[in-house]
Coordinates of C-alpha atoms and ligand atoms in Angstrom, one line a residue:
M1 CA -61.5 158.7 -152.6
K2 CA -59.5 161.2 -154.7
P3 CA -58.6 164.4 -152.9
K4 CA -60.2 167.7 -154.1
P5 CA -57.7 170.1 -155.6
T6 CA -56.5 173.0 -153.6
G7 CA -55.7 176.4 -155.1
A8 CA -58.7 176.6 -157.2
K9 CA -58.9 180.2 -158.2
S10 CA -59.2 181.7 -154.8
A11 CA -59.8 185.3 -153.8
Q12 CA -57.0 185.2 -151.3
P13 CA -53.9 183.6 -152.6
F14 CA -51.4 182.3 -150.1
K15 CA -49.0 184.9 -148.8
S16 CA -45.7 183.0 -148.7
M17 CA -44.0 179.7 -148.9
R18 CA -43.8 179.7 -145.1
D19 CA -47.5 179.2 -144.9
I20 CA -47.4 176.2 -147.2
E21 CA -46.2 172.7 -146.5
Q22 CA -45.1 170.1 -148.9
V23 CA -46.7 166.6 -148.8
I24 CA -44.8 163.7 -150.3
G25 CA -45.5 160.0 -150.8
L26 CA -42.9 157.8 -152.4
E27 CA -43.2 154.7 -154.6
V28 CA -40.0 152.8 -154.5
H29 CA -39.2 149.9 -156.8
V30 CA -36.6 147.5 -155.5
Q31 CA -35.0 144.8 -157.6
L32 CA -34.9 141.7 -155.5
K33 CA -31.6 139.8 -155.3
T34 CA -32.4 136.5 -157.1
E35 CA -30.3 134.5 -159.5
S36 CA -33.3 134.0 -161.9
K37 CA -36.3 136.0 -162.9
I38 CA -39.6 136.1 -161.1
F39 CA -41.6 133.8 -163.5
C40 CA -38.9 131.9 -165.5
A41 CA -35.4 130.5 -165.2
C42 CA -33.6 133.3 -167.1
P43 CA -30.6 134.9 -165.2
T44 CA -31.1 138.4 -163.8
R45 CA -27.4 139.2 -164.2
F46 CA -26.8 142.9 -165.1
G47 CA -24.7 143.8 -168.1
A48 CA -25.3 140.9 -170.5
E49 CA -25.6 141.4 -174.2
P50 CA -29.1 142.7 -175.2
N51 CA -31.8 140.0 -175.2
Q52 CA -29.4 137.3 -174.0
N53 CA -31.3 136.7 -170.8
T54 CA -34.6 135.8 -172.4
C55 CA -36.9 132.9 -173.0
P56 CA -40.5 132.3 -174.3
I57 CA -41.9 133.1 -170.8
C58 CA -40.3 136.5 -170.3
L59 CA -40.7 137.3 -174.0
G60 CA -44.4 136.6 -173.6
L61 CA -44.7 134.1 -176.4
P62 CA -48.0 132.4 -176.8
G63 CA -48.4 129.2 -174.8
S64 CA -45.7 129.9 -172.3
L65 CA -46.6 129.7 -168.6
P66 CA -45.2 131.6 -165.6
V67 CA -44.0 129.9 -162.4
L68 CA -43.4 131.9 -159.3
N69 CA -39.8 132.1 -158.1
A70 CA -40.0 131.0 -154.4
L71 CA -37.0 133.0 -153.3
A72 CA -38.5 136.3 -154.7
L73 CA -41.6 135.7 -152.5
D74 CA -39.4 135.0 -149.4
L75 CA -37.4 138.2 -150.0
A76 CA -40.6 140.1 -150.4
I77 CA -42.0 138.7 -147.1
K78 CA -38.8 139.4 -145.3
T79 CA -38.8 143.0 -146.4
G80 CA -42.5 143.3 -145.5
L81 CA -41.7 142.0 -142.0
A82 CA -38.7 144.4 -141.6
L83 CA -41.1 147.2 -142.5
N84 CA -43.5 146.2 -139.8
C85 CA -46.2 145.1 -142.3
E86 CA -49.0 142.6 -142.0
I87 CA -48.2 139.7 -144.4
S88 CA -51.0 138.4 -146.6
A89 CA -51.7 134.8 -145.9
R90 CA -52.9 134.5 -149.5
I91 CA -50.8 135.3 -152.5
K92 CA -52.5 136.4 -155.7
F93 CA -51.3 138.0 -158.9
D94 CA -53.0 140.3 -161.3
R95 CA -52.5 141.6 -164.8
K96 CA -51.9 145.3 -165.2
N97 CA -52.7 146.1 -168.8
Y98 CA -51.0 148.8 -170.8
F99 CA -49.4 149.0 -174.2
Y100 CA -45.8 150.0 -174.5
P101 CA -43.1 148.3 -176.5
D102 CA -41.0 147.6 -173.4
L103 CA -43.7 145.3 -172.2
P104 CA -43.8 142.2 -174.4
K105 CA -47.1 140.7 -173.2
A106 CA -48.8 144.1 -173.1
Y107 CA -49.5 143.4 -169.5
Q108 CA -47.4 143.4 -166.4
I109 CA -47.9 140.7 -163.8
S110 CA -48.3 142.5 -160.6
Q111 CA -50.4 142.4 -157.4
Y112 CA -53.5 144.6 -157.3
D113 CA -55.8 144.2 -154.3
M114 CA -53.8 141.6 -152.3
P115 CA -50.3 142.8 -151.9
V116 CA -47.7 140.6 -150.1
A117 CA -47.5 143.2 -147.3
R118 CA -49.5 146.1 -146.1
N119 CA -50.0 148.5 -143.1
G120 CA -46.4 148.9 -142.0
H121 CA -44.1 151.7 -141.1
L122 CA -40.5 152.8 -141.3
T123 CA -39.0 154.9 -138.6
V124 CA -36.8 157.4 -140.4
E125 CA -33.8 158.8 -138.6
V126 CA -33.3 162.4 -139.7
S127 CA -29.7 163.3 -138.9
E128 CA -27.8 166.5 -139.0
T129 CA -24.1 166.7 -138.4
G130 CA -23.3 166.4 -134.7
Q131 CA -26.9 166.5 -133.7
A132 CA -29.1 163.9 -131.9
L133 CA -31.3 162.0 -134.3
R134 CA -34.8 163.2 -135.0
E135 CA -37.1 160.2 -135.5
K136 CA -40.2 160.1 -137.6
K137 CA -42.6 157.3 -138.4
I138 CA -43.6 157.0 -142.0
R139 CA -46.5 154.7 -142.7
I140 CA -46.0 152.1 -145.4
T141 CA -49.2 151.5 -147.3
R142 CA -48.2 148.4 -149.1
A143 CA -45.5 146.4 -150.8
H144 CA -46.2 144.2 -153.7
L145 CA -44.4 141.9 -156.1
E146 CA -44.3 142.5 -159.8
E147 CA -42.1 141.9 -162.9
D148 CA -39.9 144.5 -164.4
A149 CA -40.3 145.7 -168.0
G150 CA -37.7 145.7 -170.7
K151 CA -35.7 148.7 -171.8
L152 CA -35.8 150.9 -174.9
L153 CA -32.4 152.0 -176.3
H154 CA -32.1 154.9 -178.7
E155 CA -28.4 154.9 -179.5
G156 CA -27.1 154.2 -183.1
I157 CA -30.6 154.1 -184.6
K158 CA -32.6 156.7 -186.4
D159 CA -36.4 157.2 -186.1
A160 CA -36.7 153.9 -184.2
S161 CA -35.6 152.3 -181.0
W162 CA -34.0 149.0 -179.9
V163 CA -35.6 147.0 -177.2
D164 CA -33.7 144.9 -174.7
Y165 CA -35.8 142.4 -172.8
N166 CA -33.1 141.3 -170.4
R167 CA -34.7 143.2 -167.6
A168 CA -38.2 142.0 -168.5
G169 CA -39.4 139.6 -165.7
V170 CA -36.8 140.7 -163.2
P171 CA -38.4 140.5 -159.8
L172 CA -39.4 143.9 -158.2
L173 CA -40.9 144.8 -154.9
E174 CA -42.8 148.1 -155.1
I175 CA -43.0 149.8 -151.7
V176 CA -45.6 152.5 -151.4
S177 CA -45.5 155.0 -148.5
E178 CA -48.4 157.0 -147.2
P179 CA -48.2 160.8 -147.8
D180 CA -46.4 161.3 -144.5
L181 CA -43.2 163.0 -145.7
R182 CA -43.1 166.7 -145.3
S183 CA -39.9 167.9 -146.9
S184 CA -37.3 166.8 -149.5
Q185 CA -34.9 166.2 -146.6
E186 CA -37.3 163.8 -145.0
A187 CA -37.8 162.0 -148.3
F188 CA -34.0 161.7 -148.7
H189 CA -33.7 160.2 -145.2
Y190 CA -36.6 157.9 -145.9
L191 CA -34.8 156.6 -149.0
A192 CA -31.5 156.3 -147.1
G193 CA -33.2 154.4 -144.3
L194 CA -35.0 152.1 -146.6
K195 CA -31.8 151.4 -148.6
S196 CA -30.0 150.6 -145.3
I197 CA -32.7 148.1 -144.3
L198 CA -32.6 146.4 -147.7
Q199 CA -28.8 146.2 -147.4
Y200 CA -29.1 144.6 -143.9
L201 CA -31.7 142.2 -145.2
D202 CA -29.5 141.4 -148.2
V203 CA -32.6 141.3 -150.4
S204 CA -31.3 143.7 -153.1
N205 CA -28.0 145.0 -154.5
C206 CA -29.4 148.5 -153.9
N207 CA -27.4 149.9 -156.8
M208 CA -29.1 153.0 -158.2
E209 CA -26.8 153.1 -161.3
E210 CA -27.9 149.6 -162.2
G211 CA -31.4 150.6 -161.5
S212 CA -31.9 148.2 -158.6
I213 CA -33.6 151.0 -156.6
R214 CA -35.9 153.4 -158.5
C215 CA -38.3 155.9 -157.1
D216 CA -41.3 157.9 -158.2
A217 CA -42.4 160.8 -156.0
N218 CA -45.9 162.0 -155.5
V219 CA -46.0 165.5 -154.3
S220 CA -48.5 168.2 -153.4
V221 CA -48.7 171.4 -151.3
R222 CA -51.3 172.7 -148.9
P223 CA -51.7 175.4 -146.3
K224 CA -50.0 174.5 -143.1
G225 CA -52.4 173.1 -140.6
D226 CA -54.8 171.8 -143.3
S227 CA -55.7 168.1 -143.0
K228 CA -57.0 167.9 -146.6
L229 CA -54.5 166.8 -149.2
G230 CA -53.7 169.0 -152.2
T231 CA -53.7 167.8 -155.8
K232 CA -50.7 165.6 -156.3
V233 CA -48.2 165.6 -159.1
E234 CA -46.2 162.4 -159.8
I235 CA -42.5 162.9 -160.6
K236 CA -40.6 160.2 -162.5
N237 CA -37.2 159.8 -163.9
M238 CA -34.9 160.6 -161.0
N239 CA -31.8 158.4 -160.9
S240 CA -30.3 159.2 -157.5
F241 CA -31.5 160.0 -154.0
R242 CA -30.0 163.6 -154.4
G243 CA -32.0 163.8 -157.7
V244 CA -35.2 163.0 -155.8
Q245 CA -34.4 165.7 -153.3
R246 CA -33.6 168.3 -156.0
A247 CA -36.8 167.4 -157.9
L248 CA -38.9 167.8 -154.8
D249 CA -37.3 171.1 -154.0
Y250 CA -38.0 172.3 -157.6
E251 CA -41.5 171.1 -157.4
F252 CA -42.2 172.7 -154.1
K253 CA -41.2 176.1 -155.5
R254 CA -43.2 175.5 -158.7
Q255 CA -46.3 174.5 -156.9
T256 CA -46.1 177.2 -154.3
G257 CA -45.6 179.8 -157.0
M258 CA -48.8 178.6 -158.7
L259 CA -50.7 178.8 -155.4
E260 CA -49.4 182.3 -154.8
R261 CA -50.5 183.4 -158.2
G262 CA -53.9 181.8 -157.5
E263 CA -53.5 179.2 -160.2
R264 CA -55.0 175.7 -160.1
I265 CA -52.7 172.7 -159.9
E266 CA -53.6 169.9 -162.2
Q267 CA -53.0 166.3 -161.4
E268 CA -50.3 165.2 -163.9
T269 CA -47.1 163.2 -164.3
R270 CA -43.9 165.2 -164.7
L271 CA -40.4 164.1 -165.7
W272 CA -37.3 165.3 -163.8
N273 CA -34.7 166.6 -166.2
E274 CA -31.4 166.3 -164.3
A275 CA -29.4 168.3 -166.7
K276 CA -31.8 171.3 -166.6
G277 CA -32.6 170.8 -163.0
E278 CA -36.4 171.1 -163.6
T279 CA -39.5 169.0 -163.9
Q280 CA -41.3 169.0 -167.2
G281 CA -44.9 168.2 -167.8
M282 CA -46.1 165.5 -170.2
R283 CA -49.4 165.8 -172.0
S284 CA -51.6 164.6 -169.2
K285 CA -54.0 162.7 -171.5
E286 CA -51.1 160.4 -172.5
Y287 CA -50.9 159.3 -168.9
A288 CA -54.6 158.9 -168.2
H289 CA -54.3 155.1 -167.7
D290 CA -57.0 152.6 -167.2
Y291 CA -55.0 149.5 -166.4
R292 CA -58.0 147.1 -166.5
Y293 CA -56.6 145.0 -163.7
F294 CA -57.8 141.4 -163.5
P295 CA -56.6 138.2 -161.8
E296 CA -53.7 136.5 -163.5
P297 CA -55.3 133.2 -164.7
D298 CA -52.0 131.5 -165.2
L299 CA -50.9 131.8 -161.6
V300 CA -53.3 130.2 -159.1
P301 CA -53.6 131.9 -155.8
F302 CA -52.1 130.0 -152.9
S303 CA -51.7 130.3 -149.1
V304 CA -48.5 131.1 -147.1
S305 CA -48.5 129.3 -143.8
Q306 CA -48.1 131.1 -140.5
K307 CA -45.2 128.8 -139.8
K308 CA -43.4 129.9 -142.9
I309 CA -43.9 133.6 -142.0
S310 CA -42.7 132.9 -138.5
E311 CA -39.6 131.2 -139.8
L312 CA -38.8 134.1 -142.1
K313 CA -39.3 136.5 -139.2
A314 CA -36.9 134.5 -137.0
S315 CA -34.4 134.7 -139.8
L316 CA -34.3 138.5 -139.9
P317 CA -30.9 139.9 -139.0
E318 CA -30.3 142.7 -136.6
L319 CA -31.6 145.8 -138.4
P320 CA -30.1 149.3 -138.5
R321 CA -32.3 150.9 -135.7
A322 CA -31.5 148.1 -133.3
R323 CA -27.8 148.3 -134.2
I324 CA -27.7 152.1 -133.6
R325 CA -29.1 151.5 -130.1
R326 CA -26.6 148.8 -129.5
F327 CA -23.7 151.0 -130.6
L328 CA -24.8 153.6 -128.1
T329 CA -24.8 151.2 -125.1
D330 CA -22.0 148.9 -126.1
Y331 CA -19.5 151.5 -127.4
G332 CA -20.7 154.8 -125.9
L333 CA -20.9 156.5 -129.2
S334 CA -23.0 159.6 -129.9
E335 CA -26.2 159.1 -131.8
Y336 CA -24.9 160.8 -134.8
D337 CA -21.7 158.7 -134.9
A338 CA -23.7 155.5 -134.4
Y339 CA -26.1 156.6 -137.2
V340 CA -23.3 157.3 -139.7
L341 CA -21.5 154.0 -139.0
V342 CA -24.6 151.9 -139.1
S343 CA -26.3 153.4 -142.1
D344 CA -23.8 151.7 -144.4
K345 CA -23.7 148.1 -143.3
S346 CA -20.2 147.5 -144.5
L347 CA -18.9 150.5 -142.5
G348 CA -20.7 149.3 -139.3
D349 CA -19.1 145.9 -139.9
Y350 CA -15.7 147.5 -140.4
F351 CA -16.1 149.5 -137.1
E352 CA -17.0 146.4 -135.1
A353 CA -14.1 144.5 -136.6
C354 CA -11.8 147.3 -135.4
V355 CA -13.2 147.1 -131.9
K356 CA -12.8 143.3 -131.9
E357 CA -9.2 143.9 -132.7
K358 CA -9.0 145.9 -129.5
A359 CA -9.2 149.4 -130.9
N360 CA -10.7 152.0 -128.6
P361 CA -14.3 152.4 -129.9
K362 CA -14.4 156.2 -129.8
L363 CA -11.0 156.5 -131.5
A364 CA -12.1 153.9 -134.1
S365 CA -15.3 155.8 -134.8
N366 CA -13.4 159.1 -135.3
W367 CA -10.7 157.6 -137.4
I368 CA -13.2 155.8 -139.6
Q369 CA -15.4 158.8 -140.2
S370 CA -12.7 161.4 -140.7
E371 CA -9.4 159.8 -141.8
L372 CA -10.5 156.5 -143.4
L373 CA -13.5 157.9 -145.3
G374 CA -11.3 160.9 -146.3
E375 CA -8.7 158.6 -147.8
L376 CA -11.3 156.5 -149.5
N377 CA -13.0 159.5 -151.0
S378 CA -9.8 161.2 -152.2
R379 CA -8.7 157.9 -153.8
G380 CA -12.2 157.2 -155.2
L381 CA -12.3 153.8 -153.6
A382 CA -15.1 151.8 -152.0
L383 CA -14.4 150.4 -148.6
S384 CA -14.2 146.9 -150.1
E385 CA -11.5 148.1 -152.4
S386 CA -9.2 149.5 -149.8
K387 CA -5.9 148.0 -148.9
V388 CA -6.5 148.8 -145.2
P389 CA -8.5 146.0 -143.6
A390 CA -10.0 146.6 -140.2
Q391 CA -7.3 144.8 -138.4
N392 CA -4.7 147.2 -139.9
L393 CA -6.6 150.3 -138.8
A394 CA -7.1 148.8 -135.4
G395 CA -3.3 148.3 -135.3
L396 CA -2.7 151.9 -136.0
I397 CA -5.2 153.0 -133.4
R398 CA -3.5 150.8 -130.8
L399 CA -0.2 152.5 -131.6
I400 CA -1.8 155.8 -130.8
E401 CA -3.4 154.6 -127.6
N402 CA -0.2 153.0 -126.2
G403 CA 1.8 156.1 -127.1
T404 CA 4.0 154.6 -129.8
V405 CA 3.0 157.3 -132.3
S406 CA 1.2 160.6 -131.9
G407 CA -2.1 161.3 -133.6
K408 CA -0.3 163.6 -136.0
I409 CA 2.2 161.0 -137.1
A410 CA -0.6 158.4 -137.3
K411 CA -2.2 160.7 -139.9
E412 CA 0.9 160.5 -142.0
I413 CA 1.1 156.7 -141.6
L414 CA -2.5 156.0 -142.8
P415 CA -1.8 157.1 -146.4
L416 CA 1.2 154.9 -146.5
M417 CA -0.9 152.0 -145.3
F418 CA -3.3 152.8 -148.2
E419 CA -0.5 152.7 -150.7
T420 CA 1.4 149.7 -149.5
G421 CA -1.2 147.6 -147.7
S422 CA 1.3 147.1 -144.9
A423 CA 0.4 147.0 -141.2
A424 CA 1.0 150.2 -139.2
E425 CA 3.7 148.6 -137.1
M426 CA 5.7 147.7 -140.2
I427 CA 5.6 151.2 -141.5
V428 CA 6.5 152.7 -138.1
K429 CA 9.6 150.4 -137.9
E430 CA 10.7 150.9 -141.5
K431 CA 10.4 154.7 -141.3
G432 CA 11.6 155.1 -137.8
L433 CA 8.5 156.9 -136.8
I434 CA 8.3 155.6 -133.2
Q435 CA 7.4 158.3 -130.9
M436 CA 10.2 159.5 -128.6
S437 CA 9.3 158.4 -125.1
D438 CA 12.9 158.2 -123.9
S439 CA 12.6 160.6 -121.0
K440 CA 16.4 161.0 -120.6
L441 CA 16.7 162.3 -124.1
L442 CA 13.6 164.5 -123.7
E443 CA 14.9 165.9 -120.4
E444 CA 18.1 167.0 -122.1
L445 CA 16.2 168.5 -125.0
A446 CA 13.9 170.3 -122.6
D447 CA 16.9 171.9 -120.9
R448 CA 18.3 173.0 -124.2
V449 CA 15.0 174.5 -125.4
I450 CA 14.5 176.3 -122.1
K451 CA 18.0 177.8 -122.4
A452 CA 17.5 178.9 -126.0
H453 CA 14.2 180.6 -125.2
P454 CA 14.6 182.4 -121.8
K455 CA 11.6 184.8 -122.3
P456 CA 8.8 182.2 -122.8
A457 CA 10.4 180.0 -120.1
H458 CA 10.3 182.9 -117.7
D459 CA 6.7 183.6 -118.7
V460 CA 5.7 180.0 -117.8
K461 CA 7.6 180.3 -114.5
T462 CA 5.6 183.4 -113.6
G463 CA 2.4 181.8 -114.3
K464 CA 1.7 182.6 -118.0
R465 CA 0.9 179.1 -119.0
E466 CA 0.1 180.2 -122.6
A467 CA 3.9 180.3 -123.3
L468 CA 4.1 176.6 -122.6
G469 CA 2.6 175.8 -126.0
F470 CA 5.5 177.6 -127.7
L471 CA 8.0 175.5 -125.8
V472 CA 6.2 172.3 -126.6
G473 CA 6.1 173.4 -130.2
Q474 CA 9.9 173.9 -130.2
M475 CA 10.5 170.4 -128.8
M476 CA 8.2 168.9 -131.4
K477 CA 10.1 170.8 -134.1
E478 CA 13.4 169.5 -132.8
T479 CA 12.1 165.9 -132.8
K480 CA 10.3 166.2 -136.1
G481 CA 7.0 165.6 -134.4
K482 CA 8.1 162.4 -132.8
A483 CA 8.2 163.3 -129.2
N484 CA 5.4 162.1 -127.0
P485 CA 3.4 165.3 -126.4
K486 CA 2.1 164.2 -123.1
L487 CA 5.5 163.4 -121.8
I488 CA 7.2 166.7 -122.9
N489 CA 4.3 168.6 -121.4
E490 CA 5.0 166.9 -118.1
I491 CA 8.8 167.5 -118.3
L492 CA 8.5 171.2 -119.1
V493 CA 5.9 171.8 -116.4
R494 CA 8.1 170.1 -113.9
K495 CA 11.2 172.0 -114.9
L496 CA 9.5 175.4 -115.0
S497 CA 7.5 175.1 -111.8
S498 CA 9.7 176.4 -109.0
Ligands
ADP1 P1 -52.6 156.5 -157.6 O1 -53.9 155.9 -157.5 O2 -52.5 157.7 -158.5 O3 -51.5 155.5 -157.8 P2 -52.3 156.3 -154.8 O4 -53.4 156.8 -153.9 O5 -52.1 154.9 -155.0 O6 -52.4 157.1 -156.1 O7 -50.9 156.9 -154.2 C1 -49.7 156.8 -154.8 C2 -48.7 157.5 -153.9 O8 -49.0 158.9 -153.9 C3 -48.6 157.0 -152.5 O9 -47.2 157.0 -152.1 C4 -49.3 158.1 -151.7 O10 -48.8 158.3 -150.4 C5 -49.0 159.3 -152.5 N1 -50.1 160.4 -152.5 C6 -51.4 160.2 -152.6 N2 -52.1 161.4 -152.6 C7 -51.1 162.3 -152.4 C8 -51.1 163.8 -152.2 N3 -52.2 164.5 -152.3 N4 -49.9 164.4 -152.1 C9 -48.8 163.7 -152.0 N5 -48.7 162.4 -152.2 C10 -49.8 161.7 -152.3
ZN2 ZN1 -37.2 134.1 -169.3
MG3 MG1 -50.5 153.8 -157.2

């Protein structure tokens, strides 16, 4: 049943945005990671010359017949299981009819009333720096298989368009959420959580620039506390998770403004304009679709055995939520740290590889999140492109732990590791960066420093411990930061306590 519109010319317009909540449901299209298309043998490889990856089937030529790619179905079922869905025992495809030049057959093969998966949920971890995670369960309505359409290109042609059918027939899984999200921030975390799961499952490349994850947002507003849904607007054309968040923020302001003015919100589709930072309406008639769904006669419905589903379930890897819990118990990390490391699978793997190489887990977590990511960002590198493999970072961390270098010197070593690809030990030896832990030398130096600075030395003696920092600083300066700070502290305290 369609919800009744809110905000119909009412005598009492809403007073302020605080009295109104945003309601969001997302439709996410995920390109599944298969070598070939969903109903033919054409490659799915991105970046080929236009129309290279095509054949009579994906071009929709008469007489050609589709055959389902078995791997696409497996990946869809795995994703459904990871999203806690019920998996349909019977697989059926339908034709969704509409006319647009990017759709060669003038229908898309999709699933209408029997999606692969339904009635699931995704627990979203909403994180704020340094805070414990807030969890929220977002219900998943359904996930269904369908084929992608082609792509219109407008460059280098006047009053016409090119069409590239390389993408036509690429397998997609459309994942539809219930309208359970209440803010743009929750929507962002839902997308991040979903992407993370897809990465762990290895069912998609999850590359937004290549369009392997795309998202449409359905969004409405209503007075807080109401259970009735407001009239929804569908926003399309966002090409990043931040874009989705910005579009939702814009739309919240726009819709709230309308309610405040007592205006009526019309159901429509709007396009996000990234450059202008606004959503723009399309003539709604253009979008009043009747897809005339009917069963795809060229693909006979078939059953998936319970055994097959169980096997796929058993093959699921450890998923992000479980991994976060494990990082808490195994490594004693904070929830926030565990969340950051786990969200990106490769970062979590890197962390665990460091720990395996005997790095202290907490130090490794800190070093990865601040120094390593800092270096990667400033160099514009992905983790996979870095010259510092986990065993090298672990090596550096071990040098800090066993007192060979101070944390300060270690921060100077890491950029050198990035430039040379050398192990920390090598750099320390070459540059003579070994921390001075020779107590005889340090004792002598302490005597000299105390002599040179009688006032602070006297202060420390008479109980003003603040002056100690100054003396430590002097010793650090003399040794160019190489002295073991713990040791010089001990020496100074001993010499000045009498
Ligand atoms: P349609 O028939 O227009 O495709 P659906 O009922 O299939 O609409 O819902 C599509 C998406 O819109 C789902 O993600 C759903 O959660 C969301 N949705 C539905 N109604 C609303 C609403 N009033 N406000 C926000 N999102 C909504
Ligand atoms: Zn083909
Ligand atoms: Mg829909």
